[in-house]
PDB file of C-alpha atoms in Angstrom:
ATOM      1  CA  MET M  27      21.073 -35.868  42.134  1.00  0.00           C
ATOM      2  CA  ALA M  28      23.673 -35.500  44.212  1.00  0.00           C
ATOM      3  CA  PRO M  29      23.099 -35.175  47.687  1.00  0.00           C
ATOM      4  CA  ARG M  30      22.689 -31.908  49.504  1.00  0.00           C
ATOM      5  CA  GLN M  31      26.037 -31.230  51.667  1.00  0.00           C
ATOM      6  CA  PRO M  32      25.442 -30.868  55.187  1.00  0.00           C
ATOM      7  CA  SER M  33      25.400 -26.900  55.738  1.00  0.00           C
ATOM      8  CA  SER M  34      27.278 -25.310  58.500  1.00  0.00           C
ATOM      9  CA  SER M  35      25.157 -24.845  61.443  1.00  0.00           C
ATOM     10  CA  ALA M  36      26.984 -21.574  62.313  1.00  0.00           C
ATOM     11  CA  SER M  37      24.692 -18.544  63.524  1.00  0.00           C
ATOM     12  CA  LEU M  38      24.743 -15.367  64.836  1.00  0.00           C
ATOM     13  CA  ASN M  39      24.156 -17.320  67.942  1.00  0.00           C
ATOM     14  CA  ASP M  40      27.818 -18.539  68.564  1.00  0.00           C
ATOM     15  CA  GLY M  41      29.162 -15.496  67.164  1.00  0.00           C
ATOM     16  CA  ASN M  42      29.330 -16.916  63.029  1.00  0.00           C
ATOM     17  CA  THR M  43      27.362 -14.911  60.501  1.00  0.00           C
ATOM     18  CA  VAL M  44      25.808 -16.818  57.719  1.00  0.00           C
ATOM     19  CA  SER M  45      24.998 -15.749  54.230  1.00  0.00           C
ATOM     20  CA  ARG M  46      22.720 -18.129  51.932  1.00  0.00           C
ATOM     21  CA  ILE M  47      21.327 -17.905  48.986  1.00  0.00           C
ATOM     22  CA  TYR M  48      19.217 -20.058  47.063  1.00  0.00           C
ATOM     23  CA  LEU M  49      19.094 -19.602  42.985  1.00  0.00           C
ATOM     24  CA  ILE M  50      16.237 -21.088  41.223  1.00  0.00           C
ATOM     25  CA  ARG M  51      15.763 -21.131  37.492  1.00  0.00           C
ATOM     26  CA  HIS M  52      12.147 -21.499  36.023  1.00  0.00           C
ATOM     27  CA  GLY M  53      10.472 -24.396  34.987  1.00  0.00           C
ATOM     28  CA  ASP M  54       8.920 -25.983  31.425  1.00  0.00           C
ATOM     29  CA  ARG M  55       8.467 -22.810  28.701  1.00  0.00           C
ATOM     30  CA  PHE M  56       5.697 -22.685  27.222  1.00  0.00           C
ATOM     31  CA  ASP M  57       7.298 -20.984  23.617  1.00  0.00           C
ATOM     32  CA  TYR M  58       9.553 -24.397  23.892  1.00  0.00           C
ATOM     33  CA  ALA M  59       6.438 -26.493  24.514  1.00  0.00           C
ATOM     34  CA  ASN M  60       4.425 -24.448  21.993  1.00  0.00           C
ATOM     35  CA  PRO M  61       6.416 -23.282  18.772  1.00  0.00           C
ATOM     36  CA  GLN M  62       3.703 -21.970  17.478  1.00  0.00           C
ATOM     37  CA  TRP M  63       3.181 -18.905  20.484  1.00  0.00           C
ATOM     38  CA  LEU M  64       5.845 -16.902  19.084  1.00  0.00           C
ATOM     39  CA  GLU M  65       4.336 -15.979  15.920  1.00  0.00           C
ATOM     40  CA  THR M  66       0.920 -15.487  17.602  1.00  0.00           C
ATOM     41  CA  ALA M  67       2.867 -13.429  20.186  1.00  0.00           C
ATOM     42  CA  ARG M  68       4.410 -11.102  17.584  1.00  0.00           C
ATOM     43  CA  GLU M  69       0.603 -10.850  16.177  1.00  0.00           C
ATOM     44  CA  ASN M  70      -0.799  -9.559  19.288  1.00  0.00           C
ATOM     45  CA  GLY M  71       2.363  -7.178  20.521  1.00  0.00           C
ATOM     46  CA  ALA M  72       3.580  -9.658  23.120  1.00  0.00           C
ATOM     47  CA  LEU M  73       7.637  -9.924  23.965  1.00  0.00           C
ATOM     48  CA  VAL M  74       8.518 -12.844  22.808  1.00  0.00           C
ATOM     49  CA  THR M  75      11.441 -12.888  25.174  1.00  0.00           C
ATOM     50  CA  ASP M  76       9.367 -12.868  28.134  1.00  0.00           C
ATOM     51  CA  PRO M  77       7.067 -16.183  27.959  1.00  0.00           C
ATOM     52  CA  PRO M  78       4.832 -17.866  29.979  1.00  0.00           C
ATOM     53  CA  LEU M  79       5.140 -21.263  31.775  1.00  0.00           C
ATOM     54  CA  SER M  80       3.494 -23.971  30.386  1.00  0.00           C
ATOM     55  CA  ALA M  81       1.131 -26.162  32.579  1.00  0.00           C
ATOM     56  CA  LEU M  82       3.911 -28.462  33.160  1.00  0.00           C
ATOM     57  CA  GLY M  83       6.098 -24.873  34.142  1.00  0.00           C
ATOM     58  CA  HIS M  84       3.613 -24.078  36.653  1.00  0.00           C
ATOM     59  CA  ARG M  85       3.546 -27.347  38.353  1.00  0.00           C
ATOM     60  CA  GLN M  86       7.398 -27.980  38.727  1.00  0.00           C
ATOM     61  CA  ALA M  87       7.285 -24.378  40.398  1.00  0.00           C
ATOM     62  CA  ARG M  88       4.736 -25.811  42.989  1.00  0.00           C
ATOM     63  CA  GLU M  89       6.446 -28.852  43.171  1.00  0.00           C
ATOM     64  CA  THR M  90       9.924 -26.751  43.752  1.00  0.00           C
ATOM     65  CA  ALA M  91       7.940 -24.453  46.325  1.00  0.00           C
ATOM     66  CA  ASP M  92       6.845 -27.230  48.467  1.00  0.00           C
ATOM     67  CA  TYR M  93      10.759 -28.532  48.198  1.00  0.00           C
ATOM     68  CA  LEU M  94      12.481 -25.199  49.381  1.00  0.00           C
ATOM     69  CA  ALA M  95       9.790 -24.516  52.305  1.00  0.00           C
ATOM     70  CA  LYS M  96      11.091 -27.585  53.680  1.00  0.00           C
ATOM     71  CA  ILE M  97      14.832 -27.222  53.168  1.00  0.00           C
ATOM     72  CA  THR M  98      14.447 -23.587  54.739  1.00  0.00           C
ATOM     73  CA  LYS M  99      12.548 -24.671  57.335  1.00  0.00           C
ATOM     74  CA  LYS M 100      15.336 -26.796  58.985  1.00  0.00           C
ATOM     75  CA  HIS M 101      17.637 -23.318  58.515  1.00  0.00           C
ATOM     76  CA  THR M 102      15.108 -21.609  60.479  1.00  0.00           C
ATOM     77  CA  GLU M 103      14.723 -24.077  63.527  1.00  0.00           C
ATOM     78  CA  SER M 104      18.264 -24.615  63.954  1.00  0.00           C
ATOM     79  CA  ASN M 105      18.839 -20.918  63.989  1.00  0.00           C
ATOM     80  CA  GLY M 106      16.435 -20.990  66.786  1.00  0.00           C
ATOM     81  CA  THR M 107      13.873 -18.567  65.163  1.00  0.00           C
ATOM     82  CA  ASN M 108      10.264 -19.377  64.387  1.00  0.00           C
ATOM     83  CA  ASP M 109       8.468 -19.052  60.940  1.00  0.00           C
ATOM     84  CA  ASP M 110       7.027 -16.032  61.842  1.00  0.00           C
ATOM     85  CA  GLU M 111      10.228 -14.285  63.005  1.00  0.00           C
ATOM     86  CA  SER M 112      12.478 -15.625  59.941  1.00  0.00           C
ATOM     87  CA  THR M 113      10.113 -15.701  56.478  1.00  0.00           C
ATOM     88  CA  THR M 114       9.803 -12.828  54.496  1.00  0.00           C
ATOM     89  CA  SER M 115       7.102 -12.935  52.271  1.00  0.00           C
ATOM     90  CA  GLY M 116       6.972 -11.242  48.591  1.00  0.00           C
ATOM     91  CA  GLY M 117       9.647 -10.021  46.393  1.00  0.00           C
ATOM     92  CA  ALA M 118      11.316  -7.438  44.140  1.00  0.00           C
ATOM     93  CA  GLN M 119      12.068  -7.583  40.663  1.00  0.00           C
ATOM     94  CA  ASP M 120      15.860  -7.062  40.406  1.00  0.00           C
ATOM     95  CA  SER M 121      17.227  -6.158  36.572  1.00  0.00           C
ATOM     96  CA  GLY M 122      20.945  -7.234  37.841  1.00  0.00           C
ATOM     97  CA  LEU M 123      19.332 -11.029  37.473  1.00  0.00           C
ATOM     98  CA  SER M 124      18.049 -10.326  34.241  1.00  0.00           C
ATOM     99  CA  GLU M 125      18.045 -12.924  31.234  1.00  0.00           C
ATOM    100  CA  ALA M 126      20.740 -13.289  28.692  1.00  0.00           C
ATOM    101  CA  HIS M 127      20.065 -10.499  25.583  1.00  0.00           C
ATOM    102  CA  ALA M 128      18.686  -8.196  27.971  1.00  0.00           C
ATOM    103  CA  THR M 129      16.780  -5.592  26.487  1.00  0.00           C
ATOM    104  CA  PRO M 130      16.829  -2.382  28.773  1.00  0.00           C
ATOM    105  CA  ASP M 131      13.787   0.455  28.770  1.00  0.00           C
ATOM    106  CA  THR M 132      15.028   3.297  26.786  1.00  0.00           C
ATOM    107  CA  PRO M 133      13.869   7.038  27.355  1.00  0.00           C
ATOM    108  CA  ASP M 134      11.441   6.279  24.354  1.00  0.00           C
ATOM    109  CA  LYS M 135      10.523   2.343  25.067  1.00  0.00           C
ATOM    110  CA  GLN M 136       9.571   0.617  28.034  1.00  0.00           C
ATOM    111  CA  VAL M 137      10.710  -3.110  26.904  1.00  0.00           C
ATOM    112  CA  LEU M 138       9.482  -4.922  30.041  1.00  0.00           C
ATOM    113  CA  PRO M 139       6.888  -4.828  32.500  1.00  0.00           C
ATOM    114  CA  SER M 140       7.960  -2.933  35.546  1.00  0.00           C
ATOM    115  CA  ALA M 141       6.891  -4.211  39.067  1.00  0.00           C
ATOM    116  CA  LYS M 142       4.250  -1.721  39.385  1.00  0.00           C
ATOM    117  CA  ASP M 143       2.859  -3.472  36.121  1.00  0.00           C
ATOM    118  CA  ARG M 144       3.147  -7.054  37.435  1.00  0.00           C
ATOM    119  CA  PHE M 145       1.466  -5.800  40.815  1.00  0.00           C
ATOM    120  CA  ALA M 146      -1.524  -6.117  39.502  1.00  0.00           C
ATOM    121  CA  TYR M 147      -1.220  -9.637  38.622  1.00  0.00           C
ATOM    122  CA  PHE M 148       1.764 -10.699  41.133  1.00  0.00           C
ATOM    123  CA  PRO M 149       0.351  -8.523  44.561  1.00  0.00           C
ATOM    124  CA  GLU M 150       3.350  -9.818  46.525  1.00  0.00           C
ATOM    125  CA  VAL M 151       5.606  -8.061  44.190  1.00  0.00           C
ATOM    126  CA  ASP M 152       7.638  -5.205  46.116  1.00  0.00           C
ATOM    127  CA  SER M 153       6.788  -1.781  43.802  1.00  0.00           C
ATOM    128  CA  THR M 154       9.013  -0.022  45.533  1.00  0.00           C
ATOM    129  CA  HIS M 155      12.235  -1.853  45.490  1.00  0.00           C
ATOM    130  CA  SER M 156      15.295  -0.300  43.431  1.00  0.00           C
ATOM    131  CA  SER M 157      17.417  -2.647  41.527  1.00  0.00           C
ATOM    132  CA  ILE M 158      20.931  -3.006  42.991  1.00  0.00           C
ATOM    133  CA  LEU M 159      22.294  -3.140  39.580  1.00  0.00           C
ATOM    134  CA  ASN M 160      20.762  -1.680  36.420  1.00  0.00           C
ATOM    135  CA  VAL M 161      21.246  -3.366  33.013  1.00  0.00           C
ATOM    136  CA  THR M 162      22.679  -1.036  30.348  1.00  0.00           C
ATOM    137  CA  ALA M 163      22.656  -2.215  26.422  1.00  0.00           C
ATOM    138  CA  THR M 164      26.174  -2.801  24.551  1.00  0.00           C
ATOM    139  CA  PRO M 165      26.656  -0.405  21.873  1.00  0.00           C
ATOM    140  CA  GLY M 166      25.626  -1.677  18.583  1.00  0.00           C
ATOM    141  CA  PHE M 167      23.905  -5.229  19.355  1.00  0.00           C
ATOM    142  CA  ILE M 168      20.717  -5.575  19.141  1.00  0.00           C
ATOM    143  CA  CYS M 169      18.131  -8.584  20.188  1.00  0.00           C
ATOM    144  CA  PRO M 170      17.683 -10.814  17.394  1.00  0.00           C
ATOM    145  CA  LYS M 171      14.430 -11.904  18.607  1.00  0.00           C
ATOM    146  CA  THR M 172      13.332  -8.166  19.317  1.00  0.00           C
ATOM    147  CA  GLY M 173      14.906  -5.717  17.084  1.00  0.00           C
ATOM    148  CA  TYR M 174      15.827  -4.203  20.813  1.00  0.00           C
ATOM    149  CA  PRO M 175      18.952  -2.773  21.945  1.00  0.00           C
ATOM    150  CA  CYS M 176      20.357  -5.388  24.159  1.00  0.00           C
ATOM    151  CA  GLU M 177      23.445  -6.364  26.229  1.00  0.00           C
ATOM    152  CA  ALA M 178      26.068  -8.192  24.544  1.00  0.00           C
ATOM    153  CA  PHE M 179      26.042 -12.264  25.056  1.00  0.00           C
ATOM    154  CA  ALA M 180      27.771 -13.964  26.583  1.00  0.00           C
ATOM    155  CA  GLY M 181      30.851 -11.919  27.684  1.00  0.00           C
ATOM    156  CA  LYS M 182      28.944  -8.399  28.641  1.00  0.00           C
ATOM    157  CA  TYR M 183      26.117 -11.021  30.588  1.00  0.00           C
ATOM    158  CA  CYS M 184      28.838 -12.780  32.556  1.00  0.00           C
ATOM    159  CA  GLN M 185      30.754  -9.312  33.609  1.00  0.00           C
ATOM    160  CA  ARG M 186      27.746  -7.882  34.843  1.00  0.00           C
ATOM    161  CA  LEU M 187      26.853 -11.404  36.861  1.00  0.00           C
ATOM    162  CA  GLU M 188      30.353 -10.859  38.647  1.00  0.00           C
ATOM    163  CA  GLN M 189      29.358  -7.095  39.516  1.00  0.00           C
ATOM    164  CA  PHE M 190      26.065  -8.508  40.599  1.00  0.00           C
ATOM    165  CA  ALA M 191      27.144 -11.382  42.641  1.00  0.00           C
ATOM    166  CA  ARG M 192      29.320  -8.663  44.829  1.00  0.00           C
ATOM    167  CA  LEU M 193      26.622  -6.311  45.335  1.00  0.00           C
ATOM    168  CA  LEU M 194      24.340  -9.073  46.252  1.00  0.00           C
ATOM    169  CA  GLU M 195      27.322 -10.522  49.080  1.00  0.00           C
ATOM    170  CA  GLN M 196      27.442  -6.797  50.342  1.00  0.00           C
ATOM    171  CA  GLU M 197      23.238  -5.903  50.313  1.00  0.00           C
ATOM    172  CA  TYR M 198      22.158  -9.075  51.838  1.00  0.00           C
ATOM    173  CA  HIS M 199      25.266 -10.018  54.102  1.00  0.00           C
ATOM    174  CA  GLY M 200      24.267 -12.405  56.822  1.00  0.00           C
ATOM    175  CA  LYS M 201      20.508 -12.895  55.600  1.00  0.00           C
ATOM    176  CA  THR M 202      18.891 -15.718  53.225  1.00  0.00           C
ATOM    177  CA  ILE M 203      17.728 -14.657  50.169  1.00  0.00           C
ATOM    178  CA  VAL M 204      15.792 -16.970  47.312  1.00  0.00           C
ATOM    179  CA  CYS M 205      16.645 -15.494  43.794  1.00  0.00           C
ATOM    180  CA  PHE M 206      14.711 -16.672  40.626  1.00  0.00           C
ATOM    181  CA  SER M 207      15.911 -16.343  36.978  1.00  0.00           C
ATOM    182  CA  HIS M 208      16.709 -18.517  33.537  1.00  0.00           C
ATOM    183  CA  ALA M 209      19.461 -20.660  32.803  1.00  0.00           C
ATOM    184  CA  ALA M 210      22.098 -18.333  32.092  1.00  0.00           C
ATOM    185  CA  SER M 211      21.961 -17.196  35.556  1.00  0.00           C
ATOM    186  CA  VAL M 212      23.929 -20.366  36.625  1.00  0.00           C
ATOM    187  CA  ALA M 213      27.081 -17.595  35.908  1.00  0.00           C
ATOM    188  CA  LEU M 214      25.970 -16.409  38.928  1.00  0.00           C
ATOM    189  CA  VAL M 215      26.918 -19.381  40.854  1.00  0.00           C
ATOM    190  CA  ALA M 216      30.451 -19.357  38.998  1.00  0.00           C
ATOM    191  CA  ALA M 217      30.764 -15.432  39.877  1.00  0.00           C
ATOM    192  CA  LEU M 218      30.332 -16.373  43.503  1.00  0.00           C
ATOM    193  CA  LEU M 219      32.472 -19.391  43.732  1.00  0.00           C
ATOM    194  CA  LYS M 220      34.888 -18.362  41.289  1.00  0.00           C
ATOM    195  CA  CYS M 221      34.956 -21.200  39.595  1.00  0.00           C
ATOM    196  CA  SER M 222      34.704 -22.263  35.717  1.00  0.00           C
ATOM    197  CA  MET M 223      31.591 -22.629  34.337  1.00  0.00           C
ATOM    198  CA  ARG M 224      32.511 -25.813  32.071  1.00  0.00           C
ATOM    199  CA  GLU M 225      31.037 -28.094  34.504  1.00  0.00           C
ATOM    200  CA  LEU M 226      27.766 -26.361  35.399  1.00  0.00           C
ATOM    201  CA  LYS M 227      24.106 -27.290  34.363  1.00  0.00           C
ATOM    202  CA  PHE M 228      20.891 -25.734  35.455  1.00  0.00           C
ATOM    203  CA  ALA M 229      17.836 -27.888  35.381  1.00  0.00           C
ATOM    204  CA  PRO M 230      14.511 -26.703  34.818  1.00  0.00           C
ATOM    205  CA  CYS M 231      13.244 -25.469  38.703  1.00  0.00           C
ATOM    206  CA  GLY M 232      17.103 -26.607  39.553  1.00  0.00           C
ATOM    207  CA  VAL M 233      17.850 -25.158  43.033  1.00  0.00           C
ATOM    208  CA  TYR M 234      21.488 -24.071  43.609  1.00  0.00           C
ATOM    209  CA  GLU M 235      21.978 -23.673  47.500  1.00  0.00           C
ATOM    210  CA  LEU M 236      25.160 -21.669  48.289  1.00  0.00           C
ATOM    211  CA  GLN M 237      26.283 -20.127  51.850  1.00  0.00           C
ATOM    212  CA  ARG M 238      29.534 -18.578  53.481  1.00  0.00           C
ATOM    213  CA  VAL M 239      30.107 -17.819  57.161  1.00  0.00           C
ATOM    214  CA  ASN M 240      31.237 -14.306  58.096  1.00  0.00           C
ATOM    215  CA  SER M 241      33.306 -13.026  54.924  1.00  0.00           C
ATOM    216  CA  GLY M 242      34.907 -16.512  53.856  1.00  0.00           C
ATOM    217  CA  LYS M 243      34.298 -18.238  50.683  1.00  0.00           C
ATOM    218  CA  TRP M 244      30.963 -19.366  49.156  1.00  0.00           C
ATOM    219  CA  THR M 245      30.806 -23.143  49.406  1.00  0.00           C
ATOM    220  CA  MET M 246      28.103 -25.215  47.494  1.00  0.00           C
ATOM    221  CA  VAL M 247      25.327 -26.855  49.608  1.00  0.00           C
ATOM    222  CA  GLN M 248      23.381 -28.312  46.616  1.00  0.00           C
ATOM    223  CA  SER M 249      23.611 -28.361  43.016  1.00  0.00           C
ATOM    224  CA  GLY M 250      20.952 -26.935  41.201  1.00  0.00           C
ATOM    225  CA  GLU M 251      21.867 -29.612  37.924  1.00  0.00           C
ATOM    226  CA  SER M 252      19.261 -32.150  38.797  1.00  0.00           C
ATOM    227  CA  ASN M 253      15.490 -31.398  39.830  1.00  0.00           C
ATOM    228  CA  GLU M 254      14.658 -35.392  40.373  1.00  0.00           C
ATOM    229  CA  ASP M 255      14.300 -35.351  43.960  1.00  0.00           C
ATOM    230  CA  TYR M 256      10.844 -32.929  44.042  1.00  0.00           C
ATOM    231  CA  VAL M 257      10.478 -32.910  40.473  1.00  0.00           C
ATOM    232  CA  SER M 258       7.690 -35.555  39.112  1.00  0.00           C
ATOM    233  CA  GLU M 259       7.646 -34.892  35.607  1.00  0.00           C
ATOM    234  CA  ASN M 260      10.249 -33.148  32.642  1.00  0.00           C
ATOM    235  CA  SER M 261       9.942 -32.465  29.184  1.00  0.00           C
ATOM    236  CA  SER M 262      12.669 -32.572  26.412  1.00  0.00           C
ATOM    237  CA  THR M 263      12.145 -29.449  25.347  1.00  0.00           C
ATOM    238  CA  THR M 264      13.155 -27.244  28.782  1.00  0.00           C
ATOM    239  CA  TYR M 265      15.994 -29.304  29.851  1.00  0.00           C
ATOM    240  CA  PRO M 266      19.199 -28.849  31.803  1.00  0.00           C
ATOM    241  CA  TRP M 267      21.446 -25.846  30.203  1.00  0.00           C
ATOM    242  CA  GLY M 268      25.347 -25.165  30.417  1.00  0.00           C
ATOM    243  CA  PHE M 269      27.741 -22.531  28.815  1.00  0.00           C
ATOM    244  CA  SER M 270      29.453 -23.613  26.226  1.00  0.00           C
ATOM    245  CA  GLU M 271      32.637 -22.408  24.461  1.00  0.00           C
ATOM    246  CA  THR M 272      30.251 -21.486  21.192  1.00  0.00           C
ATOM    247  CA  HIS M 273      28.759 -18.841  23.282  1.00  0.00           C
ATOM    248  CA  PHE M 274      31.677 -16.461  23.658  1.00  0.00           C
ATOM    249  CA  MET M 275      32.972 -17.274  19.917  1.00  0.00           C
ATOM    250  CA  GLU M 276      32.778 -14.511  17.815  1.00  0.00           C
ATOM    251  CA  ARG M 277      31.798 -13.951  14.491  1.00  0.00           C
ATOM    252  CA  GLU M 278      32.609 -11.659  11.442  1.00  0.00           C
ATOM    253  CA  ASP M 279      29.091 -10.191  12.113  1.00  0.00           C
ATOM    254  CA  VAL M 280      29.754  -9.704  16.029  1.00  0.00           C
ATOM    255  CA  GLU M 281      30.546  -6.086  14.557  1.00  0.00           C
ATOM    256  CA  LYS M 282      26.881  -5.877  12.931  1.00  0.00           C
ATOM    257  CA  GLY M 283      25.430  -6.382  16.409  1.00  0.00           C
ATOM    258  CA  GLU M 284      24.788  -9.806  15.865  1.00  0.00           C
ATOM    259  CA  GLY M 285      26.343 -13.526  17.023  1.00  0.00           C
ATOM    260  CA  TYR M 286      27.969 -13.776  20.016  1.00  0.00           C
ATOM    261  CA  PHE M 287      30.522 -12.196  22.029  1.00  0.00           C
ATOM    262  CA  GLY M 288      33.681 -12.292  24.837  1.00  0.00           C
ATOM    263  CA  SER M 289      36.217 -13.680  23.054  1.00  0.00           C
ATOM    264  CA  SER M 290      37.947 -10.326  21.700  1.00  0.00           C
ATOM    265  CA  GLU M 291      38.212  -9.488  25.366  1.00  0.00           C
ATOM    266  CA  GLY M 292      39.270 -12.505  27.097  1.00  0.00           C
ATOM    267  CA  ILE M 293      36.254 -13.931  28.108  1.00  0.00           C
ATOM    268  CA  ASP M 294      35.489 -17.578  27.815  1.00  0.00           C
ATOM    269  CA  LEU M 295      34.146 -20.371  30.157  1.00  0.00           C
ATOM    270  CA  ASP M 296      37.153 -19.901  32.733  1.00  0.00           C
ATOM    271  CA  TYR M 297      36.417 -16.166  33.410  1.00  0.00           C
ATOM    272  CA  PHE M 298      35.465 -16.019  37.089  1.00  0.00           C
ATOM    273  CA  VAL M 299      38.557 -18.243  37.699  1.00  0.00           C
ATOM    274  CA  GLN M 300      40.750 -15.946  36.360  1.00  0.00           C
ATOM    275  CA  SER M 301      38.773 -12.484  37.642  1.00  0.00           C
ATOM    276  CA  GLY M 302      38.476 -13.970  40.867  1.00  0.00           C
ATOM    277  CA  ALA M 303      42.424 -14.588  41.013  1.00  0.00           C
ATOM    278  CA  SER M 304      42.562 -11.232  40.162  1.00  0.00           C
ATOM    279  CA  SER M 305      40.506  -9.510  42.424  1.00  0.00           C
ATOM    280  CA  SER M 306      42.041 -11.212  45.224  1.00  0.00           C
ATOM    281  CA  LEU M 307      45.813 -10.016  44.674  1.00  0.00           C
TER     282      LEU M 307
END
């Protein structure tokens, strides 16, 4: 794993405002480690696109939490604050960072558990949070695993992450936030850095650290392509993932709401480079 780049020591104390984002992928997936779970989940009415972690995934998550506590503590110390002042417990569920093939709720169907539903099992969840961006289904597109209306992947997903990136940097300017999502959210890294997705990979429990001083450009302090510095074990079933050209290539059946999406709207692996250039004109 590449060493972490020195992060800026700039803080409010010297007239600069530092924004910092940690983006973390989930650990080893239960359904990948136990393929038979999919059929059992369907028989029990579970949402097959929202699988739990495997036992290994839980161990990876605990190791990553310990690692994150260490690296974030350095920032609070350098900024002259103590843990009580700088650390906020709990978390919020934001649909703007939903997984690929997102299946938003409809007037007749709640697809994913709400924050209030999850509160019974995760009391740290802020059930009062309102998403800064809501997902909408792409007309005519159906999730191949659930049969529910979904967002077209990967084109519409990348457009959503581009919008989410702008809202995120506005909403949390000058703050440090930690975001948890799936492998495809590596697109958020590209959206903030305005770079290509060609070389970006996201390891299980990988940690991307990005920072921005004042209103300058985002820079990458740490890549999430590997977890070898803090995770003791990995599985071949949940591995470092990244986008490929295939995810944007449309087939004839795209008109039926199947397959990938993007090429017809000029969306590809370099989408964020192009959109970044146009937004700066």
